[in-house]
mmCIF file of C-alpha atoms and ligand atoms in Angstrom:
data_model
loop_
_atom_site.group_PDB
_atom_site.id
_atom_site.type_symbol
_atom_site.label_atom_id
_atom_site.label_comp_id
_atom_site.label_asym_id
_atom_site.label_seq_id
_atom_site.Cartn_x
_atom_site.Cartn_y
_atom_site.Cartn_z
ATOM 1 C CA MET X 7 0.000 0.000 0.000
ATOM 2 C CA ASP X 8 1.077 3.529 -0.631
ATOM 3 C CA PHE X 9 0.365 6.367 1.771
ATOM 4 C CA VAL X 10 0.455 9.915 0.449
ATOM 5 C CA MET X 11 1.531 12.032 3.369
ATOM 6 C CA SER X 12 -0.373 15.159 2.309
ATOM 7 C CA GLU X 13 -3.654 13.185 2.467
ATOM 8 C CA LEU X 14 -3.086 12.030 6.043
ATOM 9 C CA SER X 15 -3.570 13.609 9.444
ATOM 10 C CA ILE X 16 -0.568 14.544 11.550
ATOM 11 C CA ARG X 17 -1.233 11.568 13.802
ATOM 12 C CA GLN X 18 -1.360 9.157 10.851
ATOM 13 C CA ARG X 19 1.920 10.482 9.415
ATOM 14 C CA TYR X 20 3.559 10.141 12.805
ATOM 15 C CA LYS X 21 2.326 6.551 13.088
ATOM 16 C CA ILE X 22 3.791 5.560 9.722
ATOM 17 C CA LEU X 23 7.158 7.126 10.463
ATOM 18 C CA VAL X 24 7.593 5.646 13.912
ATOM 19 C CA SER X 25 6.227 2.226 12.940
ATOM 20 C CA ALA X 26 8.883 1.791 10.288
ATOM 21 C CA ILE X 27 11.886 3.809 11.406
ATOM 22 C CA THR X 28 13.026 1.520 14.178
ATOM 23 C CA PRO X 29 14.891 1.144 16.362
ATOM 24 C CA ARG X 30 15.510 4.746 17.280
ATOM 25 C CA PRO X 31 18.131 5.625 19.864
ATOM 26 C CA ILE X 32 16.887 7.688 22.772
ATOM 27 C CA ALA X 33 18.428 10.997 23.743
ATOM 28 C CA TRP X 34 17.674 11.628 27.390
ATOM 29 C CA VAL X 35 18.145 15.363 27.284
ATOM 30 C CA THR X 36 19.018 17.523 30.268
ATOM 31 C CA THR X 37 18.686 21.287 30.001
ATOM 32 C CA LEU X 38 18.693 24.176 32.443
ATOM 33 C CA GLY X 39 15.868 26.712 32.258
ATOM 34 C CA THR X 40 16.445 30.428 32.769
ATOM 35 C CA ASN X 41 14.301 29.849 35.898
ATOM 36 C CA GLY X 42 17.079 27.623 37.278
ATOM 37 C CA VAL X 43 15.034 24.404 36.963
ATOM 38 C CA VAL X 44 16.851 21.367 35.536
ATOM 39 C CA ASN X 45 14.733 19.635 32.909
ATOM 40 C CA ALA X 46 15.041 16.045 31.737
ATOM 41 C CA ALA X 47 13.071 14.413 28.907
ATOM 42 C CA PRO X 48 13.525 11.614 26.364
ATOM 43 C CA TYR X 49 13.652 12.273 22.602
ATOM 44 C CA SER X 50 13.831 9.498 20.022
ATOM 45 C CA PHE X 51 13.783 11.726 16.946
ATOM 46 C CA PHE X 52 17.517 11.748 17.532
ATOM 47 C CA ASN X 53 20.765 10.709 15.973
ATOM 48 C CA ALA X 54 24.417 11.540 15.284
ATOM 49 C CA MET X 55 24.784 13.492 12.049
ATOM 50 C CA GLY X 56 28.474 14.093 11.501
ATOM 51 C CA ASP X 57 31.934 14.160 12.998
ATOM 52 C CA ASP X 58 33.547 17.407 11.831
ATOM 53 C CA PRO X 59 32.142 19.058 13.800
ATOM 54 C CA PRO X 60 30.616 16.194 15.807
ATOM 55 C CA LEU X 61 26.873 16.796 15.507
ATOM 56 C CA LEU X 62 23.747 15.477 17.160
ATOM 57 C CA VAL X 63 20.195 16.324 16.091
ATOM 58 C CA LEU X 64 16.947 16.332 18.031
ATOM 59 C CA GLY X 65 13.428 16.532 16.594
ATOM 60 C CA LEU X 66 11.427 18.596 19.058
ATOM 61 C CA LEU X 67 7.706 18.524 18.336
ATOM 62 C CA LYS X 68 5.325 21.044 19.835
ATOM 63 C CA ASP X 69 3.404 20.104 22.960
ATOM 64 C CA ILE X 70 0.137 18.455 21.872
ATOM 65 C CA LYS X 71 -2.024 20.145 24.536
ATOM 66 C CA SER X 72 -0.696 23.699 24.500
ATOM 67 C CA GLY X 73 0.704 23.817 20.959
ATOM 68 C CA GLY X 74 3.732 25.601 22.433
ATOM 69 C CA ASP X 75 7.361 24.536 22.666
ATOM 70 C CA LYS X 76 8.244 21.719 25.015
ATOM 71 C CA ASP X 77 10.502 22.747 27.911
ATOM 72 C CA THR X 78 13.537 21.120 26.294
ATOM 73 C CA ALA X 79 13.041 23.216 23.145
ATOM 74 C CA THR X 80 12.480 26.421 25.125
ATOM 75 C CA ASN X 81 15.624 25.818 27.176
ATOM 76 C CA ILE X 82 17.831 24.988 24.193
ATOM 77 C CA VAL X 83 16.613 28.062 22.290
ATOM 78 C CA GLU X 84 17.084 30.323 25.329
ATOM 79 C CA THR X 85 20.367 28.989 26.720
ATOM 80 C CA GLY X 86 22.012 27.286 23.726
ATOM 81 C CA GLU X 87 23.120 24.315 25.837
ATOM 82 C CA PHE X 88 21.989 20.751 26.414
ATOM 83 C CA VAL X 89 23.314 17.347 27.439
ATOM 84 C CA VAL X 90 22.319 14.143 25.637
ATOM 85 C CA ASN X 91 22.491 11.144 27.972
ATOM 86 C CA MET X 92 22.196 7.615 26.572
ATOM 87 C CA VAL X 93 19.643 5.347 28.280
ATOM 88 C CA SER X 94 20.590 2.000 29.801
ATOM 89 C CA GLU X 95 18.093 -0.695 30.742
ATOM 90 C CA ASP X 96 18.691 0.190 34.386
ATOM 91 C CA ASP X 97 17.494 3.743 33.716
ATOM 92 C CA ALA X 98 14.469 2.757 31.590
ATOM 93 C CA GLU X 99 11.878 3.397 34.288
ATOM 94 C CA ARG X 100 13.376 6.722 35.307
ATOM 95 C CA MET X 101 13.546 7.770 31.660
ATOM 96 C CA ASN X 102 9.880 6.860 31.256
ATOM 97 C CA LEU X 103 8.906 8.825 34.367
ATOM 98 C CA SER X 104 10.763 11.859 33.027
ATOM 99 C CA CYS X 105 8.563 12.081 29.911
ATOM 100 C CA VAL X 106 5.550 13.281 31.890
ATOM 101 C CA ASP X 107 4.289 16.767 31.089
ATOM 102 C CA ALA X 108 5.529 18.252 34.351
ATOM 103 C CA PRO X 109 4.797 21.961 34.937
ATOM 104 C CA ARG X 110 7.687 24.184 33.873
ATOM 105 C CA ASN X 111 8.698 24.924 37.465
ATOM 106 C CA VAL X 112 8.867 21.221 38.398
ATOM 107 C CA SER X 113 12.076 19.337 37.665
ATOM 108 C CA GLU X 114 11.746 15.835 36.254
ATOM 109 C CA ILE X 115 15.030 15.212 38.054
ATOM 110 C CA ASP X 116 13.065 15.276 41.342
ATOM 111 C CA TYR X 117 9.968 13.636 39.896
ATOM 112 C CA ALA X 118 11.824 10.644 38.455
ATOM 113 C CA GLY X 119 14.545 10.443 41.140
ATOM 114 C CA ILE X 120 17.423 11.023 38.710
ATOM 115 C CA ALA X 121 20.946 11.507 40.089
ATOM 116 C CA THR X 122 22.976 14.170 38.314
ATOM 117 C CA ALA X 123 26.633 15.184 38.167
ATOM 118 C CA PRO X 124 28.168 18.479 37.027
ATOM 119 C CA SER X 125 29.076 18.880 33.359
ATOM 120 C CA HIS X 126 32.519 20.203 32.403
ATOM 121 C CA VAL X 127 31.723 22.988 29.953
ATOM 122 C CA VAL X 128 27.953 23.495 29.861
ATOM 123 C CA ALA X 129 25.542 24.454 32.623
ATOM 124 C CA PRO X 130 22.989 21.594 32.435
ATOM 125 C CA PRO X 131 24.123 18.578 34.471
ATOM 126 C CA LEU X 132 24.832 15.038 33.264
ATOM 127 C CA ILE X 133 22.683 12.114 34.330
ATOM 128 C CA ALA X 134 25.116 10.303 36.617
ATOM 129 C CA SER X 135 23.885 6.785 35.819
ATOM 130 C CA ALA X 136 24.031 7.212 32.011
ATOM 131 C CA PRO X 137 26.782 5.107 30.414
ATOM 132 C CA VAL X 138 27.559 7.958 28.011
ATOM 133 C CA SER X 139 26.685 11.663 28.052
ATOM 134 C CA PHE X 140 27.388 14.316 25.436
ATOM 135 C CA GLU X 141 27.732 17.959 26.423
ATOM 136 C CA CYS X 142 26.368 19.967 23.507
ATOM 137 C CA ARG X 143 26.179 23.561 22.355
ATOM 138 C CA LYS X 144 23.450 24.607 19.973
ATOM 139 C CA ARG X 145 24.730 25.127 16.414
ATOM 140 C CA GLU X 146 21.403 25.752 14.729
ATOM 141 C CA ILE X 147 17.710 25.633 15.374
ATOM 142 C CA VAL X 148 15.789 24.803 12.223
ATOM 143 C CA GLU X 149 12.098 25.645 12.256
ATOM 144 C CA ILE X 150 10.199 23.781 9.552
ATOM 145 C CA GLY X 151 6.445 24.167 9.736
ATOM 146 C CA PRO X 152 4.449 25.269 12.749
ATOM 147 C CA ARG X 153 4.808 22.057 14.710
ATOM 148 C CA GLN X 154 8.452 21.276 15.112
ATOM 149 C CA LEU X 155 11.974 22.454 15.728
ATOM 150 C CA ILE X 156 15.125 20.608 14.842
ATOM 151 C CA ALA X 157 17.990 21.349 17.216
ATOM 152 C CA ILE X 158 21.459 20.710 15.851
ATOM 153 C CA GLY X 159 24.048 20.536 18.595
ATOM 154 C CA GLU X 160 27.803 20.296 18.502
ATOM 155 C CA VAL X 161 29.276 17.814 20.958
ATOM 156 C CA LEU X 162 31.885 19.596 23.067
ATOM 157 C CA VAL X 163 32.676 16.848 25.552
ATOM 158 C CA ALA X 164 31.745 13.142 25.543
ATOM 159 C CA HIS X 165 31.724 11.339 28.891
ATOM 160 C CA VAL X 166 32.004 7.567 28.858
ATOM 161 C CA ARG X 167 31.772 5.928 32.271
ATOM 162 C CA ASP X 168 35.122 4.318 33.136
ATOM 163 C CA GLU X 169 33.662 0.829 33.465
ATOM 164 C CA PHE X 170 32.775 0.884 29.749
ATOM 165 C CA VAL X 171 36.217 1.975 28.521
ATOM 166 C CA ASP X 172 38.311 -1.092 27.634
ATOM 167 C CA ASP X 173 41.225 0.785 26.071
ATOM 168 C CA ALA X 174 41.245 4.578 26.274
ATOM 169 C CA GLU X 175 44.129 4.991 23.837
ATOM 170 C CA ARG X 176 42.528 2.956 21.060
ATOM 171 C CA LEU X 177 39.013 4.083 21.997
ATOM 172 C CA TYR X 178 37.720 0.575 22.549
ATOM 173 C CA PHE X 179 34.421 0.787 24.382
ATOM 174 C CA ASN X 180 32.320 -2.045 25.719
ATOM 175 C CA THR X 181 29.074 -0.961 24.100
ATOM 176 C CA PRO X 182 27.186 -4.241 24.789
ATOM 177 C CA ALA X 183 27.912 -3.805 28.513
ATOM 178 C CA MET X 184 26.178 -0.390 28.395
ATOM 179 C CA ARG X 185 22.871 -2.246 27.785
ATOM 180 C CA LEU X 186 21.420 0.712 25.921
ATOM 181 C CA ILE X 187 17.791 0.689 24.912
ATOM 182 C CA GLY X 188 16.062 2.094 21.831
ATOM 183 C CA ARG X 189 12.514 2.936 20.917
ATOM 184 C CA MET X 190 10.448 0.750 18.609
ATOM 185 C CA TYR X 191 6.923 1.123 17.174
ATOM 186 C CA GLY X 192 3.984 2.312 19.271
ATOM 187 C CA PRO X 193 4.140 4.484 22.339
ATOM 188 C CA ASP X 194 5.557 1.934 24.754
ATOM 189 C CA VAL X 195 7.683 -0.623 22.899
ATOM 190 C CA TYR X 196 11.442 -0.628 23.445
ATOM 191 C CA ILE X 197 14.363 -2.751 22.306
ATOM 192 C CA ARG X 198 17.584 -3.940 23.928
ATOM 193 C CA ASN X 199 20.680 -3.477 21.814
ATOM 194 C CA SER X 200 21.962 -6.996 22.459
ATOM 195 C CA ASP X 201 20.694 -8.695 19.270
ATOM 196 C CA THR X 202 23.667 -7.945 17.028
ATOM 197 C CA PHE X 203 25.328 -9.735 14.109
ATOM 198 C CA GLN X 204 28.530 -9.115 12.200
ATOM 199 C CA MET X 205 28.932 -8.548 8.467
ATOM 200 C CA PRO X 206 32.345 -7.535 7.150
ATOM 201 C CA ARG X 207 32.276 -4.717 4.602
ATOM 202 C CA GLY X 208 33.565 -5.530 1.126
ATOM 203 C CA SER X 209 35.079 -3.407 -1.607
ATOM 204 C CA PHE X 210 34.126 -3.283 -5.284
ATOM 205 C CA ASP X 211 34.721 -6.606 -7.101
ATOM 206 C CA PRO X 212 34.287 -6.615 -10.932
ATOM 207 C CA ASP X 213 33.797 -10.419 -10.932
ATOM 208 C CA HIS X 214 30.842 -10.017 -8.595
ATOM 209 C CA LEU X 215 29.289 -7.431 -10.926
ATOM 210 C CA HIS X 216 29.790 -9.760 -13.885
ATOM 211 C CA ALA X 217 28.169 -12.662 -12.011
ATOM 212 C CA MET X 218 25.174 -10.464 -11.068
ATOM 213 C CA ARG X 219 24.698 -9.353 -14.690
ATOM 214 C CA VAL X 220 24.862 -12.952 -15.965
ATOM 215 C CA ALA X 221 22.314 -14.038 -13.349
ATOM 216 C CA LYS X 222 19.948 -11.162 -14.311
ATOM 217 C CA LYS X 223 20.169 -12.092 -18.001
ATOM 218 C CA GLY X 224 19.374 -15.697 -17.071
ATOM 219 C CA GLU X 225 16.248 -14.521 -15.158
ATOM 220 C CA GLY X 226 14.994 -12.702 -18.261
ATOM 221 C CA GLN X 227 15.070 -15.833 -20.447
HETATM 222 C C1 FMN E 318 11.050 7.188 24.546
HETATM 223 C C2 FMN E 318 10.420 8.508 24.241
HETATM 224 C C3 FMN E 318 10.837 9.214 23.135
HETATM 225 C C4 FMN E 318 10.282 10.451 22.838
HETATM 226 N N1 FMN E 318 10.710 11.124 21.724
HETATM 227 C C5 FMN E 318 10.211 12.359 21.453
HETATM 228 C C6 FMN E 318 10.698 13.073 20.307
HETATM 229 O O1 FMN E 318 11.574 12.624 19.559
HETATM 230 N N2 FMN E 318 10.193 14.310 20.093
HETATM 231 C C7 FMN E 318 9.259 14.873 20.908
HETATM 232 O O2 FMN E 318 8.853 16.008 20.672
HETATM 233 N N3 FMN E 318 8.777 14.210 22.010
HETATM 234 C C8 FMN E 318 9.244 12.980 22.280
HETATM 235 N N4 FMN E 318 8.786 12.291 23.397
HETATM 236 C C9 FMN E 318 7.810 12.945 24.288
HETATM 237 C C10 FMN E 318 8.515 13.900 25.269
HETATM 238 O O3 FMN E 318 9.479 13.216 26.048
HETATM 239 C C11 FMN E 318 7.444 14.493 26.208
HETATM 240 O O4 FMN E 318 6.590 15.308 25.436
HETATM 241 C C12 FMN E 318 8.020 15.265 27.369
HETATM 242 O O5 FMN E 318 6.997 15.607 28.261
HETATM 243 C C13 FMN E 318 8.735 16.538 26.932
HETATM 244 O O6 FMN E 318 9.296 17.087 28.090
HETATM 245 P P1 FMN E 318 9.826 18.567 28.183
HETATM 246 O O7 FMN E 318 8.649 19.505 27.997
HETATM 247 O O8 FMN E 318 10.365 18.603 29.571
HETATM 248 O O9 FMN E 318 10.870 18.747 27.129
HETATM 249 C C14 FMN E 318 9.279 11.021 23.681
HETATM 250 C C15 FMN E 318 8.844 10.288 24.808
HETATM 251 C C16 FMN E 318 9.398 9.037 25.061
HETATM 252 C C17 FMN E 318 8.919 8.265 26.263
#
């Protein structure tokens, strides 16, 4: 079946995107409001987008009820700083508690019982239990349409908890031991990142191309 996006409601478009684009990593974002309140919320419209400079992007939709910016968006626009913390299985429940629509003057840090630690170069704190945290400075805010902002952040400092660093010189990390989770389809389905397989990358082989062409010709007969 084909689905023409312009003929669908916002909700339907969202459903198609999130049903198919899986798994999505989860950015557990900490920001500091100009009111001094530390905010924490999960965002799965998220990924790494480059390495020079090292970039992360967040898709920040408007709040469904108010139609206004979510606190994370407001804080990033106003302060230019945020921290992306990766979510381990151990933190799953706290992450889930932190997605509630808490009033702006209530910190999800208190609500979800999240332990924080000071960042090195930005004001919002790290989530202490996160296996990895990225201190980011806003590079650009892209506003496309009335319902969303895309925040592009440059990673200034990456923190990897010592227990996950096998060899600091060669940058060997024990990613499986981090037990990170991702978001799947539907509002409440998650995935563990333990179901991996290996596939070595090849380089161009003219014999392989020839074999493919011969096989295709054979199919046509
Ligand atoms: C796993 C997960 C992923 C989410 N991803 C997004 C997202 O990518 N974009 C978004 O706007 N909201 C997303 N949400 C919803 C926000 O976390 C929720 O609206 C939250 O209340 C926003 O908090 P804030 O106002 O403190 O920023 C997600 C929620 C969960 C549980």
